[in-house]
Amino acid sequence: MRVSRKDFLKLSATSAGVLTVGSLLSGGMKTLVPFEKGKVKLGEKFVPTTCWIGKQDCGLIARVVNGRLVSFQGHPDHPRNKGALCPKGVAQIQSIYDPNRVKTPLKRTNKKGIPGTWEQISWDEALNTVADRVKDVLERDPRLFVWQKGRSKAKDFYDDAFVKSTGATKLHHGAFCSDAGYRALEYTIGMHGVLHPDMRHTKYLLSWGWNITNAGGNKFCWLTWPQQLVEAKERGMKVAAIDPRLRGPAHFADDWLAIKPGTDLALALAICNLLIEKDSIDHEYLRKYTNSPFLIGDDGMFLRADPEEGEEEGKPLVLDQATGLLVPFDTEGMTPVLDGKTSVSGGAKTAFRLFKESLSGSSAEWAGDICGIHASQIEQVVNDLAANAMIGSTIQIDGKMLPYRPVAIMAYHMSQQELGFQALRAMLFVSMLLGSVGAVGGQFSDFTWKEYKNWSKFADISVKEGPYNIYLSGSKFFPINSNNSSLVAKVINNPEQYEVDYIPEVFLLHHVNPLGSFPDREENIKAYEKIKFVAAIDPWLSLTADLFADIVLPAATIEKYEGPMSATDQYVDATAMRIPPIEPLFQSRGEIDIYLDLCERIGVLYGEGGYLDIVNNELKLRDTDFALPLNVKPTPREIFDKYSKLNGLEGIEFFETEGVQLKGPVSSSKYYPYAMETPFGGILPHRLYGESLLVAQHRMMEMGADEIYYRDYTAFPTWRDLTVESSPPEYDLLLMSTHMIEFKQSRTPIPMMIEMVPNQVVEMNPKDAKAKRIADGDEVIVESIHAITGETRQVKSIAAYRENIRPGVICMPHHFGEYVKHPWVKGTGPSPNSLYFTGEGYVTNTADQTYLVKVKVTKAIGGK
Amino acid sequence: MTSYGMVIDLNRCTGCRSCMTACKVENNTTQGNFWMYTFRFEEGEFPNTRVWFMPRPCMHCQNAACVKVCPVGARYKREDGLTATDWDRCIGCRYCEVACPYGVNCFNWKDPNKNHYLDWNDPELLAETGGGLPYANPDLKEEYGDENRRIAGGGHHKGVIEKCTFCVHRVEDGLQPACADVCPTRVIHFGDFDDKNSEVSKLLKNNPNFRLLEEMGTEPNVHYIGGQPPTSKTRQIEEVKARV
Amino acid sequence: MTTYTKKLPYGVWDFTRGWVFLAIALLALIALGIYAYSIQLIEGEVVTGMRNLGTMGGATWGLYISFLIYFIGLSFTGISIAAMIRLLGLEKIKPIARMAEALTVIALILGALVVIVDLGQPARALVNLFRYARPGSPFFGTFTLVIAGYLFASQVYLYLDGRRDAAILAKIPGKLQGFFRIWSAGYKDTPAEQERHHQTSFWLAIAIVPLLITAHSTLGFVFGLQVGRPGWFSSLQAPEFVALAGVSGIGFLIIIAAILRKVLNTEEILDIDVFKWLSDFLMVLIVVYLYFLVVEWLTITYTAQSHELIIANAMYTGDYAWAYWLTVAALVIPLLLLGWQFIFKRYQMAWIVISGFLVNVAAIVKRYLIVVPSQTHGKLLPYEIGSYTPTWIEYSVVLGLFALGTLLYISFIKIFPIMEVIEIVEGGE
Ligand SMILES: Nc1nc2c(c(=O)[nH]1)N[C@H]1C(S)=C(S)[C@@H](COP(=O)(O)OP(=O)(O)OC[C@H]3O[C@@H](n4cnc5c(=O)[nH]c(N)nc54)[C@H](O)[C@@H]3O)O[C@H]1N2
Ligand SMILES: Nc1nc2c(c(=O)[nH]1)N[C@H]1C(S)=C(S)[C@@H](COP(=O)(O)OP(=O)(O)OC[C@H]3O[C@@H](n4cnc5c(=O)[nH]c(N)nc54)[C@H](O)[C@@H]3O)O[C@H]1N2
Ligand code: SF4
Ligand code: SF4
Ligand code: SF4
Ligand code: SF4
Ligand code: SF4
Ligand SMILES: [Mo]
């Protein structure tokens, strides 16, 4: 049955203003129903689907009248948005009908590097052209074919299948998003995510670079987190914001530590130090579940028992408290010494002892100086952490007694800073010391406690000799490697420097706009000039497509089948699907359609190992009654129909009518690692001590890598001065960048949103501005400098006075950018990405992009 | 009797401006016309800065200045407390606008069809939609209330005034106003103050609250909880510069 | 047995070259105004400089409403002078009575037009303003009362007052004879009738005075009652309006009288005494108005709360200072000129006319200052400070209206004696 208006109203009523607090947090289903009447009008229907703009795919109910989309409302049953929507979610209706969409396949008729002039061509011609180019390179050398995707929506089975079936090199956006944090968490506790709290129970939250009122937080697009935050605050949770700007946390922050960007590592170390000093640490967790008690020899390696046969390496040793003997760390019923040293091998110490010693200098004052905040503020945070952590306490959840540590950190995109990988490790250490990792109200990173593949990979970080592939994976430069496409650009521009012996010829861009979104823009432009053939699958003429695409394939927006999508809000498990409320507009087509045709033409659609086969695998259809036959081309709807049936539903009709498949609350034994039959799912011990990092460093040195590459591969996070700080003093301001609630990334241009934010601005503290005789609203020149090469770049923008940003720092949000062919985007101002640099000094040791550069700001001559 | 109104919880507001957007889509208001406006505020100096947000619909005042001055009764109070604008009767004198202390009125300076953001009559689009604003809400042309007057939605005619209608077309249909319905953090509560058991009545009873420009004697039907009114020290940031 | 001159007095029906040129020039300006207004009708008022208060940071009332107040102000004087002549029997200035009445009627017509021009839905207004009239709205007071009632009254007045002259002129053969007959409507200038004529005009005068006061007060209320607009809510508004109306009106009459005195070379009728009286009266009114200005300044700067102050500062020192001090100057200078003449009893046409001109500049600018700053700067919620600059459309429309008024005036002069006709007896037996 379709959702009738009446039923829908019942639903929507639950989403109405009147909600019990708890419902804001999760489910939100059974609440007061203040309004009940209402009937479906003639020619009106309601189609459940999911938001097309954002990355968390909020549930929508599309109101369709006589075949026209009239409005979107939040799907009341969708756990992630519970009937609500963010402004983009509502306004997307405008961009769906936007006449400036790419309406037909386009073929470039002018030279590349400048805004394109286009000829409309048929799908047939377009697909054949792309297929031929791909076939051609695949026959010569598959490495020459690069497939690049940006911030994904929905499950990426269909594009993964394309990559696998063609053997393309895959580039993604992670290195520009939050991958430094992902790598840190994967390395340390094996989770694929950054940092977020068990908001249901948290009492003290560090909003550590979380743009509460505008964006993300860990994993989510936005909406779910503020809902949970508001509820938690009304329950009494205290929030301390560690953020150079207050605009994000706004009035939700009880305390504000206006930290200097990029210095979070120092702060985290100081907090660890103070916690240890006042012994506000969870000895049991550290002993049982981390490698803190492991003994480290003077070579920096674990002391190990002699290998038993079968193992090539013995078990790390710990010091038995009872007997004082060295025993393998996993010896039954033994309690290891956490903070100790031995006489063996030049006085081996426990990892914890070494950590403590490494922190000796990290006082509140030391960090205060580096971070530009008061030591007293740091002490305050430490006291609040200690007071709220209630170390040792337990709480009963579903009949089980679990550790109760209601303190946690929320952090995400801020991990893209020069020391990001180690900074996020150190931040996680704060939670580890307090024993809040996986505890009730404590520190979480992913929505379920599942081991991520890198956990074991990072036990032994491979560092190979060249030649390398274009993103230098496993190289002596970036052995841990987040796949940074701007570095790829750098490599393409100087292959031999990076020991790469080929340059790709064909790029297929899917849902990505590197020139708009990825620093550094100039490096990327140079590289794209070297690429022989570029095709883009995009509903819009992105900056990248406009400058460099030979062929543009018009993607459908919301008018397509896409999914399945997790709809969990971390507490209720659910699955949703993007359902086309109307037929694809113009000649646009859904990606799955496009890939099916493309694969057929390339010749990789059918048979074993072909596209369909891999789709079967990724959707777990393989070897079931619902497997796709490997010799007929299915429609996307058929694929999802089989998927639905496999998952015990009557078919795709279920999603076409209900939208969301609610699977009920996430069981505590799935959510809380302490409630699992093997705690933490056996992903142990947590790596406080990064032995394999040290090993990697040695390997890099042996291979003669420069210090700049290996210096941050240290066993413990270690503070060093940031590269940007070595810029000439006249470049006296730090440029940072954030996301805005009105826009999504390199902006899907929604006029209604642009109307609210008509142009880019340079947010600066009036103190800084006045010192430079810059008035609020003045036109200004922002000039950045490369600390190492001295290269400078300039953009023109408008100064905006803000008392909510710390002096010495300016902020230019993402989302803006020149030359985009859209009446509303033209002239809205520059992207900070034309000021940032990439490569050595501007990426982390894991090849993650940073968003920090030194600039000077001057009043533009003739500026108003 | 019914007396519809709102209770707006400033503690919860993230300043996301979804309410503004939902209002625009639901009511098809034209470019530059914001019936709902969410202020983004800044107070104090670094590091003692405060950032907060305040949504501002029409206050649907019980003693509405705008109603008193309307020379033709196009602006009027309904039984249920709504302050309505009859867009068939309005002569566009904009007297209600100068009379209103809250700056909520929006005039149609331009032909609405030429003021809806994009060229909806682009040939290829026309082929798909048949032209005109694709997301035009059919409910807005209906008559509402026992008085059967056309008071819903915006952008109907050049030269008439419009403002927040409390989504009369939704409310009469048993739905929450679009802004209340969309709000991610449930800031906006809509209901009947004459019903002592309504959510809004309860919220009002149980929370310290205020109304904007109380001293004007306009008796707004929109109440705020969880905060303080803006003062002369309150600076607006990220203001929307509405343009036609 | 007396006979009358064959020639109509005061240049009635004699279209001089100058007159024709002027008429053509005025028609050109009117055409410009119509052109501008037609653009406004087609495009909507987006072509004006007006915008919404609040999020658009504009003024939703601008030049048009400013001139509405100005025009109504002018009309005030005409009728009041006429009334005073009747009630106080001011024989001395009787010659300007009809000039004043004509001014009233024409100014009111312009007032009515400028309101229509300001409306977003003028066509609807013509119906709705009456069909759905709400006496509660000060707007009703202004438009239905002032413009309809008051316009009617002053026309009746003009008509009755003219009957005698019409009767006299009806005896003169010529194109207009018929027209005069109709106007005189059987009125034979017999002593009895003369008496009745005086009686009616007297009572009419009395009847008009309260109408006049209410009308102008309600106009003041249009602003004065608005709590929502800092700078408007003030009990002063009404009396202040009346005072400034007087100032501008008298000033304008002085100009008209002076011109007619020249072109109709009627120096002996419009002798300096007339102007003496006008000049002294104007002086008094300026003093009264300046007093209001000072009181206004005191109340704002001492008692006002922040919002009023923002506007005050905008006016005294800020964005509108130039306009405000221009007003003051354009009032003080005339005051000095007139005062000097009054004290030394040495009256100079030139000075009097200049004063008349200056006070009208002052009046126009001050009307603008009443209307605009309270919108652009009078924000009770923390909206951005706004701004308003009229566009060429608005200027052209206003100019066109002025031209129309002038044309009407000079046309009236050509069909009816602008001063009471004195019978000239050409010898007898
Ligand atoms: N200065 C600065 N730069 C930043 C950031 C910052 O904070 N500051 N943030 C960084 C972060 S966190 C990220 S994740 C990246 C994101 O950067 P990207 O991964 O590039 O993401 P988008 O810009 O959102 O999407 C790129 C293109 O996808 C197209 N697109 C949208 N929807 C669809 C679809 O359904 N199908 C197809 N085929 N295409 C679609 C859009 O039109 C757009 O052209 O940007 C990074 N860049
Ligand atoms: N509306 C909207 N929502 C989005 C997106 C969007 O484009 N628009 N993008 C989505 C994506 S892809 C992502 S990755 C997330 C990102 O979501 P977030 O990471 O929450 O948000 P960001 O805007 O990246 O900014 C992070 C916060 O960190 C602060 N910050 C910046 N540098 C530093 C630093 O060095 N140290 C500290 N302590 N704080 C710092 C900024 O002031 C800001 O408050 O948002 C997602 N949600
Ligand atoms: S939060 Fe993201 S996914 Fe949800 S509605 Fe907004 S843009 Fe869409
Ligand atoms: S939608 Fe809700 S949270 Fe967002 S601005 Fe409006 S009231 Fe505030
Ligand atoms: S807020 Fe203004 S428009 Fe709304 S009812 Fe009150 S006075 Fe009228
Ligand atoms: S603009 Fe319309 S509603 Fe407002 S006062 Fe004039 S006629 Fe009434
Ligand atoms: S109640 Fe309706 S009309 Fe009023 S602001 Fe909210 S959405 Fe807009
Ligand atoms: Mo991201």
PDB file of N, CA and C in Angstrom, chain A residues 749-774:
ATOM      1  N   PRO A 749      24.348  23.676  -6.354  1.00  0.00           N
ATOM      2  CA  PRO A 749      23.852  25.045  -6.263  1.00  0.00           C
ATOM      3  C   PRO A 749      22.341  25.135  -6.063  1.00  0.00           C
ATOM      4  N   ILE A 750      21.913  25.432  -4.862  1.00  0.00           N
ATOM      5  CA  ILE A 750      20.494  25.595  -4.585  1.00  0.00           C
ATOM      6  C   ILE A 750      20.224  27.093  -4.372  1.00  0.00           C
ATOM      7  N   PRO A 751      19.530  27.727  -5.329  1.00  0.00           N
ATOM      8  CA  PRO A 751      19.316  29.180  -5.245  1.00  0.00           C
ATOM      9  C   PRO A 751      18.830  29.643  -3.870  1.00  0.00           C
ATOM     10  N   MET A 752      17.862  28.919  -3.316  1.00  0.00           N
ATOM     11  CA  MET A 752      17.316  29.315  -2.016  1.00  0.00           C
ATOM     12  C   MET A 752      18.400  29.405  -0.947  1.00  0.00           C
ATOM     13  N   MET A 753      19.374  28.532  -1.045  1.00  0.00           N
ATOM     14  CA  MET A 753      20.451  28.537  -0.056  1.00  0.00           C
ATOM     15  C   MET A 753      21.449  29.647  -0.369  1.00  0.00           C
ATOM     16  N   ILE A 754      21.735  29.805  -1.645  1.00  0.00           N
ATOM     17  CA  ILE A 754      22.691  30.850  -2.030  1.00  0.00           C
ATOM     18  C   ILE A 754      22.113  32.219  -1.693  1.00  0.00           C
ATOM     19  N   GLU A 755      20.801  32.345  -1.784  1.00  0.00           N
ATOM     20  CA  GLU A 755      20.163  33.619  -1.425  1.00  0.00           C
ATOM     21  C   GLU A 755      20.475  33.969   0.029  1.00  0.00           C
ATOM     22  N   MET A 756      20.538  32.936   0.877  1.00  0.00           N
ATOM     23  CA  MET A 756      20.804  33.196   2.295  1.00  0.00           C
ATOM     24  C   MET A 756      22.283  33.471   2.542  1.00  0.00           C
ATOM     25  N   VAL A 757      23.143  32.906   1.700  1.00  0.00           N
ATOM     26  CA  VAL A 757      24.590  33.115   1.850  1.00  0.00           C
ATOM     27  C   VAL A 757      25.143  33.534   0.493  1.00  0.00           C
ATOM     28  N   PRO A 758      24.909  34.797   0.117  1.00  0.00           N
ATOM     29  CA  PRO A 758      25.161  35.191  -1.268  1.00  0.00           C
ATOM     30  C   PRO A 758      26.625  35.235  -1.668  1.00  0.00           C
ATOM     31  N   ASN A 759      27.536  35.288  -0.696  1.00  0.00           N
ATOM     32  CA  ASN A 759      28.942  35.341  -1.116  1.00  0.00           C
ATOM     33  C   ASN A 759      29.893  34.849  -0.036  1.00  0.00           C
ATOM     34  N   GLN A 760      31.076  34.500  -0.480  1.00  0.00           N
ATOM     35  CA  GLN A 760      32.156  34.077   0.403  1.00  0.00           C
ATOM     36  C   GLN A 760      32.584  35.253   1.279  1.00  0.00           C
ATOM     37  N   VAL A 761      33.000  34.960   2.495  1.00  0.00           N
ATOM     38  CA  VAL A 761      33.563  36.014   3.343  1.00  0.00           C
ATOM     39  C   VAL A 761      34.822  35.491   4.033  1.00  0.00           C
ATOM     40  N   VAL A 762      35.603  36.431   4.518  1.00  0.00           N
ATOM     41  CA  VAL A 762      36.759  36.099   5.348  1.00  0.00           C
ATOM     42  C   VAL A 762      36.389  36.489   6.771  1.00  0.00           C
ATOM     43  N   GLU A 763      36.091  35.495   7.593  1.00  0.00           N
ATOM     44  CA  GLU A 763      35.755  35.799   8.979  1.00  0.00           C
ATOM     45  C   GLU A 763      37.023  36.161   9.723  1.00  0.00           C
ATOM     46  N   MET A 764      37.022  37.330  10.346  1.00  0.00           N
ATOM     47  CA  MET A 764      38.195  37.698  11.137  1.00  0.00           C
ATOM     48  C   MET A 764      37.803  38.442  12.386  1.00  0.00           C
ATOM     49  N   ASN A 765      38.620  38.298  13.412  1.00  0.00           N
ATOM     50  CA  ASN A 765      38.354  38.986  14.656  1.00  0.00           C
ATOM     51  C   ASN A 765      38.582  40.485  14.459  1.00  0.00           C
ATOM     52  N   PRO A 766      37.666  41.321  14.932  1.00  0.00           N
ATOM     53  CA  PRO A 766      37.819  42.767  14.751  1.00  0.00           C
ATOM     54  C   PRO A 766      39.181  43.289  15.207  1.00  0.00           C
ATOM     55  N   LYS A 767      39.748  42.658  16.243  1.00  0.00           N
ATOM     56  CA  LYS A 767      41.079  43.122  16.689  1.00  0.00           C
ATOM     57  C   LYS A 767      42.074  43.032  15.528  1.00  0.00           C
ATOM     58  N   ASP A 768      42.115  41.875  14.881  1.00  0.00           N
ATOM     59  CA  ASP A 768      43.031  41.705  13.746  1.00  0.00           C
ATOM     60  C   ASP A 768      42.689  42.684  12.634  1.00  0.00           C
ATOM     61  N   ALA A 769      41.411  42.762  12.329  1.00  0.00           N
ATOM     62  CA  ALA A 769      40.973  43.587  11.205  1.00  0.00           C
ATOM     63  C   ALA A 769      41.353  45.043  11.427  1.00  0.00           C
ATOM     64  N   LYS A 770      40.995  45.556  12.614  1.00  0.00           N
ATOM     65  CA  LYS A 770      41.249  46.973  12.874  1.00  0.00           C
ATOM     66  C   LYS A 770      42.746  47.266  12.809  1.00  0.00           C
ATOM     67  N   ALA A 771      43.552  46.324  13.308  1.00  0.00           N
ATOM     68  CA  ALA A 771      45.003  46.529  13.259  1.00  0.00           C
ATOM     69  C   ALA A 771      45.468  46.717  11.819  1.00  0.00           C
ATOM     70  N   LYS A 772      44.717  46.164  10.881  1.00  0.00           N
ATOM     71  CA  LYS A 772      45.089  46.287   9.465  1.00  0.00           C
ATOM     72  C   LYS A 772      44.213  47.310   8.759  1.00  0.00           C
ATOM     73  N   ARG A 773      43.515  48.125   9.525  1.00  0.00           N
ATOM     74  CA  ARG A 773      42.624  49.149   8.964  1.00  0.00           C
ATOM     75  C   ARG A 773      41.605  48.542   8.017  1.00  0.00           C
ATOM     76  N   ILE A 774      41.113  47.376   8.368  1.00  0.00           N
ATOM     77  CA  ILE A 774      40.091  46.730   7.542  1.00  0.00           C
ATOM     78  C   ILE A 774      38.754  46.855   8.256  1.00  0.00           C
TER      79      ILE A 774
END
